[in-house]
Structures are given as structure tokens and as C-alpha cells.
């Protein structure tokens, strides 16, 4: 018997349906000829708790840190024991095993750790499926590879999991214990991803809090030209008091010039026009969808993830949602009309968009070279009855379908115009944009664009009809929201100064993964480190104090980049994991040396975040009532919440 072990039930079903002889099933497996297809449920195993290595580690004590396992152990997750037993029984009957985890680092780990944990010694083949479409799965089944080829990928994922355990367990215990000494009787969770995310919010809040508005002044002039009117803005030159962005810091020069502009004549000294064609936004990855759904519908990142899971599992209307890819397999293009006709159903909005689609067009969204473990979110083609969905489910489904439909619309074509006028010896500028062809744009907004400039000819005369001075102030940055924080996690390189590290972060997936970002935000909220103020996410006093008490490097994203460099070298160049883990242990020893009760006491006293809301207060109250010294620290991941695949919070 050939046993195929898939990463998840949906992949197992797709594999079984691509095999001959149908799919009569049994509990935990699907039969297909001489093959049996079974599955994992995310991670069936997790890192053993500290007391599994030494019972004395059940008590949290500073003098036992760092905890460094000599021989790493995995234990079954509580809800996975039944499925693990199914796989164990099937392995006893198997002649060969096929590893069908996702074709990425975490997918390699997830299935292989089960195969090794259950003691399988026979041959293992590797099945790489990136598209659940039946023809694509059949092709993948026809070109199985030797799983040994992917050993470096497995070693890299295993090293990441162990490093996260070392980092989270040791720092969480250390800061919890010094927190107790400083008067905070609760768990202070520290993680490689969650803590830098908290650091982003703490630093943004400090920027807002410490911001000092500065006044500046602008002078406008309404001009009459040959074929219409427009508003232009004075560009003050050298000799005036300007800030680093060229803004005028004194009102008097603007008033003086404005007083002599009425009726003044000038000419259009310089005219620039540029035609631009902009392709439609690509289909969504999960994070990109979370950003848009937060902006358009006010949905939290977790709400979007939960909605997508329902659309995928319960309603079967969309493809696998936890994807970091924004491209689709090339073979999907031929069936796109049928898929989208089913997706649009009888919904008036979607049918209206469908009517404008030209299915002869082929955008850059269909690109096999850009498709990795998963492809972009897309409708499955199942007939959609949006009246049976909740309002929020329908909103999210429309967004997903719209972005695929938009690939069959023409580009947005615009003409950008920049005009520079010479009046009274000074320079005035105006800008405008004319839409030449709306293309895909009406699917995304119904707002009217700013009016274009009237037709202009370089050298033509102009006359000032009216002028005025406006008093303005510089503004602080906006507080983070679900949308902007998810976007910051996706594009974390923007928050790093070192060019080499910035390049690494641009090449990696940023902070967290598609599967974990929403969970990281919810974890920070549940633990009372963040709080919602309307749509804004603000650091609480506890979150502010935690970042202030930690070494600066722990609350910044650079460590993620450095880890990714080392893990990529393990996965791609075959480097040994041991030097990476040895370096981490040395780093940990240095960080643990900064665990100081007095520093924590000052941080708690000086914290300036917002008050913990009732939700966070409830969680924090429970933590405060439990003595940190009595917590096992091992039944959960470092910091308390169980983690799904790929999490390093």
C-alpha cells in the first residue's frame, strides 16, 4: 500500500480525487485504488514543555535560565491524538510513504516531523502540489521526487521552530520573574515576532505623543487662462524661511505677495504632460485582503481570516485563503469565464462587473513562476448565492471576486499635467489628472476624481482672479489600525535603517506569515499589550512598560532579518543548523543579563500607554492571580497561546 500524507484535509481530498478508483473513505483517510490518502491537521506535534526535559523546570526560576534541551522532544497536540493514531496505524500497513506537505519550509516540517516521530524507516517520496485543480494535481502525482532532496528545507524549518522555543520560553520566563519582583504578578510574554510588532505600536504612539505641531503657510492664486480657470500654489524660493520639505514658516512673505496679486498677469512658463497606463491590482493574498477589508468595511484582521475560512470550508466559494501569493496558475486562465460566471451568481453588483469583463484579455496575474506553495485567493466557481451569506461574508467574497474580475478589464489610462506659471516674478504650480480610459477603476471606487486642469498651451497668458493665504500645521503620524499594522508587518523593511538588513526583509515575508499575522494582533490584544480605540490600535501601559524594560533589539524587527539570512543559508545552501542555534544561545545569554527588576520597576512606573480595556483587564487579572512561579510554562507556546503552523510569536 502507498500511503500519502497531506498537510490538510482539503489537500488530501484533492489528491484522492485525482487518483483512479474513486474515493470511498474511512475515518481519517481516503481510499483510492492501491493508495490511501490521509492528512495532518496543521501541526499534529509541538515542542515539548520545559518540564519534559527536567521536572524541576515546572517551577519558573531565574537561576535555571537559559533552559537548553540536550535532545529535542516533540509531543502530540491534545486535539491531534486521534488523527496521529490513524496515521500510525496506516504506516504499519504501508510499503511506501509520500510526503504531501505544502511546498514550503513549514510544509516540509509539518509532515516530515510526523513521519519521523512515528518511526517510519522505509522510503519516502515527495509530492509537490501548489494548485488544487485536478489536472495540476495529476501532473504533480506523475512526477514524484525523493524526499531526501528536501532535507535542507526540513532542517531550516526545524531550526526555526527550536529557535523560537528557546527565545520565547527563556525570555518570557525571565521578564515574567523580574516583573514579579517589580510588582507585576502576571505573565509577560516575549516572542520573536509579537514583541517587535508591539514595538512598532509603542514607537508610533510615542511619536504621536511627543509630536509638536509646527505652523506653516501656503499662498494660492485662482487663475483665469484661455480655456478655463484653475488654482495654483506659490513655490517660495531661497531667501525665505522654509522647513526641510520646502514649506513656508513665516506668514508675512505670503501676505505681502498675496496683497499685490489681484489682477496680476503672467504666463504659463512650463507645461509637462505624461500619459500613464496602470494595470488592475492583482488578486489578493490574505494580508492584502485584510488590509483592504479593514479600510473598506472596518473588519479586523482576525474577522477577515475567520470569514475566509468559512467561505473556504463551509461555503466552498473560495480557494485556500492563508496564501501569501498574489498570482494564479496559468492553466486557470482558460476556465476563468466559467469560474467567474458561477461566482457572480445572481448578485447584482457582481453581475454588473461580469458584464464588462473581456475574457480575451490576459493580465500578468497568471504566472506559474510567481506561484509558490499556494496561489492567490480566487472564487472556486461554485454557484454563489450571496443571500445565504452574512453581510460581512458577502462583502469579503465580493472583494475576492472583484480582484479576479478586474484582470479582464483594460488598464486605467490617465494623463498627468504639471503646469508652472510665472506671475509677479514668482513661481506658481498646478497639477491635474485626466482620465482617458477608466478601465478597471470603476470596480474599485465610485468617487469622482478631482477635476482635471483645463486645456493649456505653454506660453499662454494668465490672470490672477483671487488669492489667499492659508494657515496650516504639521500633523503627527496616524495611529496604527488593523490595516496599517498588517501592512507594516508585510513591509517591515520600511522600519529598518540598516541597508543590508532592509534588503533581507524585503526578500523575506516580513514579520509573521499570512497564517499568523491576524493571530499575533489578537494575541497582543488578549494579553493586554494593545487596546482598540475606535479603529486605532494603541499600546497599553503594560505594553509600553514591557518594551521599555526589554533590550532595544528585542522590540525591533532586525533580528527576524538576521534569522532569515541564517535559515535561508540552511535551506538553500545546505549550511548546518548547529552554528545558528549556538549563536542564538550566546545571544540569549546576553539578553538574559538585561533582565533587571529595577529597570522593570522604572518601566512600569513610567509607562504612558492607554488603560487596559475590559477584555485585556480580564485576561490580565487571571494572569495576576496566578503566581508566575507556579506556572508550568510548557503546556502552551512561549507566552501562553497555542500556535498553528508557521507561528513564531
XYZ file of C-alpha atoms in Angstrom, residues 71-577:
507
model
C 17.910 16.256 22.925
C 14.810 17.854 21.477
C 11.421 16.247 22.076
C 8.049 16.572 20.369
C 4.694 15.726 21.958
C 1.261 15.237 20.337
C -1.074 18.173 20.449
C -4.143 17.399 22.544
C -6.669 17.702 19.692
C -4.467 15.789 17.249
C -4.089 12.487 19.082
C -6.873 10.708 17.169
C -5.509 11.656 13.739
C -1.982 10.781 14.817
C -3.267 7.328 15.794
C -4.844 6.938 12.338
C -1.529 7.743 10.643
C 0.353 5.382 12.998
C -1.963 2.520 12.059
C -1.700 3.224 8.336
C 2.098 3.378 8.471
C 2.166 -0.191 9.797
C 0.447 -1.351 6.575
C 2.343 0.888 4.163
C 5.049 -0.161 1.700
C 5.939 3.366 0.686
C 5.112 6.811 2.015
C 4.513 10.024 0.081
C 5.102 13.335 1.855
C 2.461 15.786 0.573
C 3.076 18.821 2.702
C 2.884 22.279 1.192
C 5.935 23.064 -0.964
C 7.484 25.457 1.525
C 9.647 25.359 4.623
C 6.839 24.899 7.133
C 5.013 22.374 4.960
C 8.161 20.275 4.788
C 8.447 20.284 8.580
C 4.800 19.637 9.342
C 4.550 16.230 7.634
C 8.140 15.070 7.989
C 8.192 15.513 11.763
C 5.167 13.170 11.956
C 6.838 10.552 9.731
C 9.994 10.630 11.834
C 8.168 10.778 15.173
C 6.217 7.624 14.312
C 9.433 5.807 13.444
C 8.930 5.134 9.733
C 12.164 3.755 8.252
C 11.085 2.997 4.686
C 11.319 5.078 1.504
C 9.646 8.496 1.337
C 8.699 10.287 -1.886
C 7.824 13.980 -2.143
C 4.638 15.264 -3.792
C 4.604 18.994 -4.501
C 1.113 20.417 -5.085
C 0.712 24.173 -5.410
C -2.694 24.121 -7.136
C -5.706 22.019 -6.072
C -7.086 21.996 -9.637
C -7.444 18.310 -10.658
C -5.218 18.441 -13.797
C -2.464 20.155 -11.804
C -2.653 17.539 -9.020
C -2.492 14.718 -11.587
C 0.619 16.246 -13.129
C 2.211 16.556 -9.691
C 1.420 12.893 -8.951
C 3.177 11.883 -12.164
C 6.465 13.493 -11.115
C 7.152 12.470 -7.534
C 10.613 13.248 -6.175
C 12.862 11.783 -3.496
C 12.019 13.440 -0.189
C 15.719 13.395 0.753
C 16.223 16.221 -1.723
C 14.279 18.480 0.650
C 16.228 17.643 3.794
C 17.799 21.163 3.935
C 14.306 22.706 3.881
C 13.295 20.469 6.778
C 16.416 21.310 8.772
C 15.784 25.033 8.301
C 12.166 24.769 9.469
C 13.191 22.594 12.418
C 15.880 25.112 13.385
C 13.325 27.934 13.230
C 10.913 26.043 15.495
C 13.624 25.265 18.033
C 14.970 28.810 17.947
C 11.504 30.237 18.588
C 11.090 27.871 21.547
C 14.453 28.861 23.045
C 13.792 32.557 22.510
C 10.200 32.617 23.723
C 10.460 30.261 26.690
C 13.594 31.818 28.172
C 12.777 35.495 27.672
C 9.153 35.075 28.740
C 10.206 33.373 31.961
C 12.939 35.916 32.666
C 10.772 39.003 32.166
C 7.825 37.454 33.978
C 10.023 36.770 37.012
C 11.613 40.242 37.124
C 8.105 41.621 36.589
C 7.020 39.826 39.749
C 9.930 41.325 41.626
C 8.863 44.742 40.346
C 5.264 44.264 41.468
C 3.535 42.878 38.347
C 2.186 39.442 39.224
C 1.389 38.204 35.740
C 2.992 36.590 32.710
C 4.999 38.948 30.484
C 5.157 37.181 27.143
C 8.099 37.818 24.811
C 8.372 36.436 21.273
C 10.489 36.954 18.185
C 7.517 38.283 16.172
C 4.898 39.533 18.628
C 7.346 41.715 20.543
C 8.681 43.631 17.504
C 5.062 44.157 16.394
C 4.289 45.590 19.823
C 7.444 47.696 19.499
C 6.118 49.196 16.251
C 2.963 50.375 18.017
C 4.799 51.637 21.108
C 7.177 53.719 18.978
C 4.353 55.072 16.803
C 2.375 56.056 19.914
C 5.461 57.820 21.293
C 5.885 59.737 18.017
C 2.279 60.873 18.232
C 2.532 61.728 21.929
C 5.795 63.659 21.560
C 4.826 65.396 18.338
C 4.937 69.180 18.424
C 2.871 70.765 15.636
C 4.602 73.495 13.675
C 2.701 76.158 11.753
C 3.341 76.769 8.063
C 1.649 78.909 5.440
C 0.539 78.465 1.842
C -0.478 81.033 -0.747
C -2.895 80.111 -3.519
C -3.989 82.014 -6.588
C -7.076 81.363 -8.727
C -6.057 81.930 -12.345
C -8.053 82.682 -15.467
C -6.494 81.045 -18.544
C -7.578 80.892 -22.171
C -9.980 77.969 -21.752
C -10.994 77.973 -18.127
C -9.906 78.507 -14.515
C -7.579 76.688 -12.128
C -5.916 77.091 -8.728
C -2.120 77.314 -8.487
C 0.158 77.374 -5.423
C 3.130 79.613 -4.740
C 6.549 77.941 -4.599
C 8.663 80.114 -2.273
C 12.305 80.162 -3.268
C 15.589 80.743 -1.464
C 15.695 83.660 0.902
C 12.539 82.613 2.716
C 12.314 80.648 5.956
C 11.473 77.095 4.844
C 11.427 73.681 6.515
C 13.080 70.565 5.046
C 10.018 69.954 2.851
C 10.001 73.472 1.410
C 7.084 74.727 3.498
C 6.955 78.417 4.379
C 7.401 79.049 8.100
C 6.532 82.767 8.152
C 3.189 84.307 7.182
C 4.434 87.793 6.286
C 6.020 86.956 2.877
C 2.868 85.137 1.753
C 0.664 88.033 2.862
C 2.884 90.578 1.139
C 2.860 88.692 -2.153
C -0.843 87.901 -1.932
C -1.643 91.596 -1.424
C -0.269 92.510 -4.844
C -1.551 89.546 -6.848
C -5.159 90.580 -7.545
C -5.419 91.306 -11.262
C -1.743 90.493 -11.868
C -0.924 88.942 -15.214
C 1.565 86.233 -16.021
C 2.133 83.343 -18.372
C 2.373 79.576 -18.435
C 6.137 79.179 -18.374
C 6.358 75.375 -18.390
C 3.932 72.570 -19.187
C 4.564 68.851 -18.707
C 2.148 66.075 -19.679
C 2.601 62.341 -19.221
C 0.252 59.535 -20.214
C 0.173 56.561 -17.853
C -1.360 53.092 -18.060
C -1.931 51.273 -14.774
C -2.846 47.583 -14.676
C -5.535 46.349 -12.301
C -4.487 45.414 -8.758
C -3.527 41.757 -8.568
C -5.761 39.135 -6.941
C -5.437 39.063 -3.176
C -3.071 37.381 -0.789
C -4.591 37.042 2.672
C -2.690 40.012 4.103
C -3.565 42.245 1.145
C -7.221 41.271 1.584
C -7.050 42.026 5.315
C -5.692 45.498 4.556
C -8.445 46.296 2.030
C -11.274 44.773 4.071
C -10.208 46.802 7.103
C -10.194 50.025 5.087
C -13.402 49.423 3.162
C -15.541 47.526 5.657
C -13.925 48.151 9.048
C -13.152 44.469 9.611
C -10.369 43.342 11.932
C -7.617 41.122 10.561
C -8.938 38.164 12.573
C -12.500 38.757 11.356
C -11.288 38.621 7.741
C -9.375 35.400 8.377
C -12.385 33.806 10.073
C -14.687 34.899 7.240
C -12.288 33.482 4.654
C -12.139 30.158 6.497
C -15.943 29.962 6.403
C -16.059 30.878 2.711
C -13.449 28.181 2.066
C -14.586 25.337 4.329
C -18.319 25.811 4.929
C -19.436 27.503 1.715
C -16.632 26.241 -0.594
C -16.771 29.509 -2.522
C -13.073 30.477 -2.438
C -9.726 28.747 -2.742
C -7.323 28.182 0.162
C -7.204 31.531 1.988
C -3.955 31.505 4.004
C -1.880 32.393 0.979
C 0.970 34.861 0.633
C 0.791 34.807 -3.170
C -0.963 37.298 -5.472
C -0.671 35.286 -8.690
C -2.722 32.497 -10.273
C -1.653 29.354 -12.180
C -1.581 29.875 -15.930
C -3.960 26.994 -16.604
C -6.691 28.747 -14.589
C -6.999 31.429 -17.245
C -8.813 29.193 -19.749
C -11.572 28.353 -17.251
C -11.854 31.810 -15.730
C -15.081 32.749 -17.543
C -16.904 29.681 -16.242
C -15.469 30.150 -12.758
C -16.484 33.800 -12.558
C -19.954 33.226 -14.011
C -20.576 30.767 -11.185
C -19.092 33.095 -8.604
C -21.186 36.074 -9.663
C -24.443 34.112 -9.390
C -27.415 36.443 -9.222
C -25.686 39.195 -7.255
C -26.441 42.482 -8.994
C -23.082 44.079 -8.205
C -21.014 41.108 -9.360
C -23.169 40.528 -12.469
C -22.691 44.163 -13.421
C -18.924 43.783 -13.170
C -19.036 40.465 -15.044
C -20.868 42.102 -17.938
C -17.913 44.441 -18.533
C -15.234 41.732 -18.488
C -13.356 40.863 -21.681
C -12.206 37.257 -21.285
C -9.878 37.527 -24.254
C -7.596 39.681 -22.103
C -4.775 38.073 -20.144
C -3.116 40.084 -17.394
C 0.190 39.362 -15.662
C -1.743 37.738 -12.790
C -1.477 34.303 -14.457
C 2.136 33.375 -13.917
C 3.327 29.927 -12.813
C 6.778 31.290 -11.958
C 5.213 33.515 -9.287
C 3.044 30.782 -7.735
C 4.626 29.119 -4.710
C 3.054 26.882 -2.091
C -0.344 28.457 -2.783
C -1.861 30.742 -5.375
C -3.851 33.921 -4.851
C -7.314 33.892 -3.331
C -9.943 33.287 -6.006
C -13.526 32.075 -6.311
C -13.878 28.330 -6.871
C -16.667 28.725 -9.423
C -19.304 27.118 -7.217
C -22.644 28.825 -7.812
C -22.776 31.645 -5.275
C -25.985 32.702 -3.568
C -24.892 35.741 -1.593
C -28.277 35.976 0.102
C -27.249 32.917 2.129
C -24.083 34.642 3.365
C -23.807 37.136 6.192
C -23.305 40.745 5.134
C -19.626 40.595 6.062
C -19.117 37.281 4.249
C -20.726 38.764 1.131
C -18.547 41.880 1.369
C -15.345 39.832 1.560
C -16.455 37.471 -1.210
C -17.167 40.436 -3.495
C -13.686 41.812 -2.862
C -12.036 38.495 -3.749
C -14.146 38.029 -6.878
C -13.748 41.652 -7.939
C -9.946 41.475 -7.941
C -10.029 38.438 -10.235
C -12.662 40.022 -12.494
C -10.525 43.151 -12.754
C -7.869 41.127 -14.594
C -10.249 41.094 -17.579
C -10.625 44.875 -17.746
C -8.460 47.361 -19.654
C -5.759 49.302 -17.815
C -6.599 52.640 -16.235
C -5.262 55.271 -18.643
C -4.607 58.775 -17.341
C -2.871 61.947 -18.432
C -0.950 63.772 -15.717
C -0.418 67.511 -16.210
C 2.074 69.737 -14.370
C 1.855 73.476 -15.053
C 4.288 76.156 -13.827
C 3.214 79.794 -14.046
C 5.405 82.906 -13.818
C 3.499 85.695 -12.047
C 4.942 88.840 -10.443
C 8.409 87.347 -10.629
C 7.364 84.273 -8.638
C 6.604 80.643 -9.474
C 3.140 79.107 -9.053
C 2.401 75.437 -9.733
C -0.735 73.454 -10.528
C -1.273 69.754 -11.112
C -4.154 67.826 -12.584
C -5.062 64.415 -13.911
C -7.381 63.494 -16.748
C -8.859 60.003 -17.025
C -8.528 58.866 -20.628
C -9.969 55.371 -20.081
C -11.412 54.303 -16.740
C -10.626 50.626 -17.345
C -10.845 48.635 -14.109
C -11.142 51.693 -11.864
C -14.989 51.782 -11.558
C -14.892 48.337 -9.907
C -12.853 49.822 -7.064
C -14.381 53.234 -6.430
C -17.453 55.292 -7.251
C -15.873 58.520 -6.054
C -15.451 61.283 -8.584
C -11.862 62.071 -9.403
C -10.528 65.585 -8.823
C -11.399 67.772 -11.820
C -8.652 67.919 -14.436
C -6.940 71.167 -15.400
C -8.480 72.991 -18.360
C -6.710 72.587 -21.714
C -3.406 74.507 -21.542
C -0.781 75.702 -24.004
C 2.755 76.520 -22.947
C 3.370 80.288 -23.144
C -0.303 81.290 -22.924
C -1.197 84.268 -20.672
C -2.952 84.019 -17.325
C -4.524 86.475 -14.911
C -4.958 86.268 -11.143
C -8.623 86.466 -10.223
C -8.233 85.962 -6.464
C -5.522 84.977 -3.989
C -5.381 83.964 -0.346
C -3.143 82.728 2.445
C -3.979 79.600 4.464
C -2.633 78.827 7.937
C -1.734 75.158 8.327
C 0.008 72.909 10.843
C 2.207 69.874 10.514
C 0.404 66.741 11.651
C 1.609 63.729 13.641
C 1.617 60.276 12.079
C -1.646 58.386 12.261
C -2.003 55.685 14.928
C -1.845 52.142 13.665
C -5.041 50.375 12.649
C -5.557 46.726 11.721
C -4.998 47.663 8.079
C -1.886 49.764 8.557
C -0.313 47.386 11.100
C -0.824 44.360 8.843
C 0.661 46.407 6.003
C 3.609 47.375 8.235
C 4.192 43.696 9.044
C 4.150 42.886 5.327
C 6.555 45.728 4.524
C 8.641 45.746 7.694
C 11.790 46.739 5.773
C 10.495 50.321 5.775
C 11.077 50.453 9.528
C 14.730 49.357 9.375
C 17.665 51.709 8.807
C 20.486 49.253 8.007
C 20.519 48.781 4.165
C 21.692 45.146 4.267
C 19.041 44.129 6.786
C 16.435 46.108 4.870
C 17.244 44.090 1.733
C 16.853 40.812 3.623
C 13.487 41.838 4.988
C 12.324 42.889 1.528
C 13.208 39.414 0.244
C 11.521 37.591 3.145
C 7.877 37.563 4.192
C 8.201 40.420 6.673
C 7.041 39.900 10.257
C 4.832 36.862 10.738
C 3.142 34.935 7.935
C -0.216 35.090 6.187
C -1.452 32.419 8.588
C -0.229 34.103 11.771
C -0.487 37.907 11.413
C -4.110 38.175 12.466
C -3.443 35.837 15.384
C -0.475 37.927 16.505
C -2.644 41.053 16.680
C -5.336 39.201 18.612
C -2.738 37.748 20.972
C -1.391 41.216 21.748
C -4.948 42.416 22.402
C -5.857 39.427 24.573
C -2.698 39.760 26.653
C -3.471 43.388 27.330
C -0.477 44.801 25.429
C -2.641 46.532 22.804
C -6.095 48.087 23.020
C -8.569 49.340 20.444
C -9.608 52.991 20.412
C -12.187 53.076 17.666
C -10.286 51.771 14.644
C -6.907 52.631 16.176
C -4.624 50.094 17.841
C -2.755 51.664 20.769
C -0.207 50.244 23.195
C -1.445 49.870 26.754
C 0.556 50.871 29.836
C 1.595 47.241 30.197
C 2.689 47.009 26.547
C 4.581 50.276 26.823
C 6.297 49.090 30.011
C 7.289 45.742 28.516
C 9.041 47.361 25.545
C 10.735 49.897 27.826
C 12.045 47.122 30.086
C 13.475 44.965 27.271
C 16.780 45.469 25.452
C 16.032 47.648 22.437
C 16.928 44.901 19.948
C 14.166 42.613 21.272
C 11.475 45.124 20.333
C 12.798 45.777 16.821
C 12.451 43.704 13.600
C 16.141 43.391 12.732
C 16.522 40.022 14.486
C 13.927 38.494 12.165
C 16.038 39.559 9.189
C 19.205 38.104 10.663
C 17.410 34.829 11.415
C 16.046 34.706 7.870
C 19.569 35.101 6.478
C 20.791 32.130 8.502
C 17.700 29.999 7.825
C 17.903 30.688 4.088
C 21.534 29.565 4.138
C 20.431 26.310 5.816
C 17.549 25.734 3.362
C 19.260 26.835 0.149
C 22.997 26.384 0.691
C 22.967 23.374 2.972
C 24.510 25.120 5.988
C 24.390 23.177 9.253
C 21.756 24.335 11.782
